[in-house]
Short mmCIF file of C-alpha atoms in Angstrom, two decimals:
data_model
loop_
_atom_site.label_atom_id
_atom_site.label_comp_id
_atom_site.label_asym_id
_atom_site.label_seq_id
_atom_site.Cartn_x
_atom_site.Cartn_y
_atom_site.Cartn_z
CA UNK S 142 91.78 -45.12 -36.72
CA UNK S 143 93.72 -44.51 -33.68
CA UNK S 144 91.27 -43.82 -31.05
CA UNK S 145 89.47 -47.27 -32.86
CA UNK S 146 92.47 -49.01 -31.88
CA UNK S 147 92.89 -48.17 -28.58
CA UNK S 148 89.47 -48.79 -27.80
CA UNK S 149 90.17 -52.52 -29.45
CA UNK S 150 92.85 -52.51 -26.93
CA UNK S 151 91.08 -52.09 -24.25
CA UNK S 152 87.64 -54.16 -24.88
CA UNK S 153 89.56 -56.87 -26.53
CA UNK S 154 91.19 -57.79 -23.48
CA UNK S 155 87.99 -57.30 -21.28
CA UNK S 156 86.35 -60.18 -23.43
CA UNK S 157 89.02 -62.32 -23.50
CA UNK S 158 89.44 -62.78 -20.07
CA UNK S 159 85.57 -62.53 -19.90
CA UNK S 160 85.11 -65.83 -22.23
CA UNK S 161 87.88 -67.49 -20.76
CA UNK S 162 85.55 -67.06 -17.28
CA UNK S 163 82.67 -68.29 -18.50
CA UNK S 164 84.18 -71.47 -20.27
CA UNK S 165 85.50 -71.90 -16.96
CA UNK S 166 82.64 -71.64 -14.67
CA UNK S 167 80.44 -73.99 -17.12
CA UNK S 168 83.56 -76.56 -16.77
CA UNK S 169 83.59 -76.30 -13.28
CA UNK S 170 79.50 -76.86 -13.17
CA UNK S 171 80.15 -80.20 -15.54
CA UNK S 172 83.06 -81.17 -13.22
CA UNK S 173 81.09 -80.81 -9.68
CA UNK S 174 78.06 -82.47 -11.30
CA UNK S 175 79.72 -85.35 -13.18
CA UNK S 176 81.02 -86.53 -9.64
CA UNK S 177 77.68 -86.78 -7.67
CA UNK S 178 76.52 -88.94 -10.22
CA UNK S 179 75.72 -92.58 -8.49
CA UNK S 180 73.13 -95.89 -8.68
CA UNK S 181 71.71 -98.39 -6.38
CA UNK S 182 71.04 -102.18 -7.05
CA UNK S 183 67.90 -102.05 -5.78
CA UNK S 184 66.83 -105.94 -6.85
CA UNK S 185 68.08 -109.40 -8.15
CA UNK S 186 65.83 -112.04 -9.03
CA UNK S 187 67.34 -114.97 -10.77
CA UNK S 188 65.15 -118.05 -12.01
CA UNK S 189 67.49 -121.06 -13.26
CA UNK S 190 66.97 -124.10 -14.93
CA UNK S 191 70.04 -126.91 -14.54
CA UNK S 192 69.29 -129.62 -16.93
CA UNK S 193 70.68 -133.07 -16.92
CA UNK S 194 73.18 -132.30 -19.06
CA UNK S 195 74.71 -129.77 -16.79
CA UNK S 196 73.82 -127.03 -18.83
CA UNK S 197 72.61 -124.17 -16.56
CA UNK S 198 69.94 -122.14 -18.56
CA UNK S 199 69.71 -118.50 -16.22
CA UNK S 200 67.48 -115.23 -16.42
CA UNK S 201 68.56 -112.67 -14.12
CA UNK S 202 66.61 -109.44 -13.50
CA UNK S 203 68.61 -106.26 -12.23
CA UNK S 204 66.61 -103.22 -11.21
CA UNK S 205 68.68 -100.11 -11.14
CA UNK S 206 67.84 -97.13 -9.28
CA UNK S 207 70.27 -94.28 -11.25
CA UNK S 208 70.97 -90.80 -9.91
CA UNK S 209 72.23 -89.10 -12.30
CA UNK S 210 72.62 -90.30 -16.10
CA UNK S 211 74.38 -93.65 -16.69
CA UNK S 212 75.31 -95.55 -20.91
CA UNK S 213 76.60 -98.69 -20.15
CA UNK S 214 75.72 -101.68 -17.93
CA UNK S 215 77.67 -104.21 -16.89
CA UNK S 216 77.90 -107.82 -15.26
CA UNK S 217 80.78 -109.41 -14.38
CA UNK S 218 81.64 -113.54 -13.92
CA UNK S 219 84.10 -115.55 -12.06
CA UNK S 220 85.81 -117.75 -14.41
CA UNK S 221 86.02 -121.10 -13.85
CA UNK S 222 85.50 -124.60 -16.04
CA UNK S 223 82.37 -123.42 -16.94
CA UNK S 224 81.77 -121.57 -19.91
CA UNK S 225 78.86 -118.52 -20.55
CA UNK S 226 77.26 -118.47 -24.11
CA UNK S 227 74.40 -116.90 -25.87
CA UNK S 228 74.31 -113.77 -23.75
CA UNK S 229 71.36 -111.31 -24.01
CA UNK S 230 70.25 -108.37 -22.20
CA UNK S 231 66.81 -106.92 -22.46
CA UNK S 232 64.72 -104.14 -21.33
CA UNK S 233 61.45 -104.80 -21.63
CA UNK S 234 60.88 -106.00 -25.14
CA UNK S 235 63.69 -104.22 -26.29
CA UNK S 236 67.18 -106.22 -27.14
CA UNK S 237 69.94 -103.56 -25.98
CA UNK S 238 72.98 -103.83 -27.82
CA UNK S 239 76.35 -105.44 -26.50
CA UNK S 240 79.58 -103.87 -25.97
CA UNK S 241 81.18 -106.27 -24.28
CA UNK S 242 80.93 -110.16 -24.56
CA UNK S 243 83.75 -111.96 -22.92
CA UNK S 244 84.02 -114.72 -20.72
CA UNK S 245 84.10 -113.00 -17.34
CA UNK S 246 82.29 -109.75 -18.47
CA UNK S 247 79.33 -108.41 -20.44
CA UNK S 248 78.47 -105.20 -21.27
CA UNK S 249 75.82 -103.44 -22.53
CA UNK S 250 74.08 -100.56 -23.89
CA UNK S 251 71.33 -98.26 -21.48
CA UNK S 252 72.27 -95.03 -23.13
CA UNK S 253 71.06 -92.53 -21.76
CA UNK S 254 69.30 -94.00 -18.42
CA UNK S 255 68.63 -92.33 -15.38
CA UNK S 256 65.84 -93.17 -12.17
CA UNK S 257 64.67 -96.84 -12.00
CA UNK S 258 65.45 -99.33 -14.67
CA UNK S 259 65.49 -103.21 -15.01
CA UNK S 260 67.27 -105.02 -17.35
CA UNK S 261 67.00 -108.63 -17.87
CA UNK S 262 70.13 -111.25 -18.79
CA UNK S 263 69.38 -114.12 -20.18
CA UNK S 264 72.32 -116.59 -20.76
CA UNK S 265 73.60 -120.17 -20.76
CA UNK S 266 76.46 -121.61 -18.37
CA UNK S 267 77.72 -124.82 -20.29
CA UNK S 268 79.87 -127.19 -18.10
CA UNK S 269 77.91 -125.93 -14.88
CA UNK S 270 78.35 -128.94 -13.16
CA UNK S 271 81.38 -131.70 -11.88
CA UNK S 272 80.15 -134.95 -11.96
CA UNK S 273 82.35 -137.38 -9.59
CA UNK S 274 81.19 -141.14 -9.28
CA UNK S 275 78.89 -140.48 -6.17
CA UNK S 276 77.69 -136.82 -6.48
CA UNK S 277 77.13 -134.15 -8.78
CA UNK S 278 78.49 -130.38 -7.87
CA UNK S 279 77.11 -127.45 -9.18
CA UNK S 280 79.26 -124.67 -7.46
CA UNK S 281 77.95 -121.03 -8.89
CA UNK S 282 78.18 -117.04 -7.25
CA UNK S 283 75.03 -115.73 -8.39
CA UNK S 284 76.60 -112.30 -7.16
CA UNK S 285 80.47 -112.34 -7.41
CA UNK S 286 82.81 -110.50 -4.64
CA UNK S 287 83.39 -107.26 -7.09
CA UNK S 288 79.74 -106.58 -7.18
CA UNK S 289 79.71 -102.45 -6.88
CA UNK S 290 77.11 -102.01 -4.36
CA UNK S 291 75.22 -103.59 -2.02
CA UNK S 292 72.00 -105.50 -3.01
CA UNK S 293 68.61 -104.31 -1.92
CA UNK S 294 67.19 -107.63 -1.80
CA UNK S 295 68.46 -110.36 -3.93
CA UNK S 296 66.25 -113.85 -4.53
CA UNK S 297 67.59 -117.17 -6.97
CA UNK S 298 64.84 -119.66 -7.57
CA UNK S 299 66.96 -123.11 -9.14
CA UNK S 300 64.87 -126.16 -10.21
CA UNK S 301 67.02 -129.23 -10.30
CA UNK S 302 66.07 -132.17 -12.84
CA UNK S 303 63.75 -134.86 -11.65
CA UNK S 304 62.15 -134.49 -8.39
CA UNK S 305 65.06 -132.71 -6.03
CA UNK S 306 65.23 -136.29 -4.28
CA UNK S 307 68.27 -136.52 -2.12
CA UNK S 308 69.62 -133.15 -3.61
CA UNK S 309 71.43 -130.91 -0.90
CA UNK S 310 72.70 -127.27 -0.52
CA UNK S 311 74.70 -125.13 1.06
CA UNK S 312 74.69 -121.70 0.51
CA UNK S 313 76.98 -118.58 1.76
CA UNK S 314 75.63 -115.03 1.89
#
């Protein structure tokens, strides 16, 4: 019983220390790995109705390029008097479930994504427009100032109602 012991004493120890290294060294894989992970916005195409009502009906599609693996997306909004409703995100076919709906963000669910994906918004800005007594302004950021990355290439396609007679734009990249 006493040479059992000692031995214990010995080899107990020696795995100990040896588990404790090997917990350590996977943590320290998870740990240098989690922080390479990163993504690219590789496209933005936006097609947008604005009716006469000044409702602003928008479908924006974001391709992703993700290096590494990524669970939530996310698009942020300025606020303003306008007012975004009905939000919806699809991939595909698929409805992906929201985790966030608020007025100046929208969240959503992608997990588990990694390489290219594209995910399309589809939502309604009510009060899109100011109408004064000789001009209507429609004043939107299709990509806001916190945007994460830069935009590969980035393309908005607006019909106006009627014909686009006397309509004019400025724009501000």
């Amino acid at each position: 019983m006493s040479r059992a012991r000692k031995i214990f004493g010995v080899v107990f120890p020696i795995l100990f220390v040896g588990a404790f290294m090997v917990i350590g060294a996977v943590a320290g894989e998870i740990d240098s790995t989690s922080g390479e992970k990163s993504f690219s916005l590789e496209e933005i195409e936006v097609t947008a109705q604005l009716r006469p009502n000044g409702v602003l009906l928008v479908r924006e599609q974001v391709t992703y390029d993700f290096d590494g693996t990524f669970n939530v997306g996310t698009r942020d909004f300025d606020s303003g008097p306008w007012e975004i409703r009905n939000m919806r995100v699809f991939e595909g076919d698929e409805e992906l479930d929201l985790l966030v709906d608020s007025p100046t963000l929208v969240g959503w669910d992608i997990s588990p994504a990694s390489g290219v994906h594209t995910y399309e918004l589809r939502y309604k800005v009510v009060n899109a427009v100011l109408a004064w007594p000789d001009v209507v302004e429609f004043n939107w950021q299709w990509v806001g100032n916190d945007v994460p990355e830069p935009v590969g290439r980035h393309t908005v396609t607006l019909q106006v109602p009627g014909d686009g007679e006397g309509v004019r734009a400025w724009a501000h990249g």
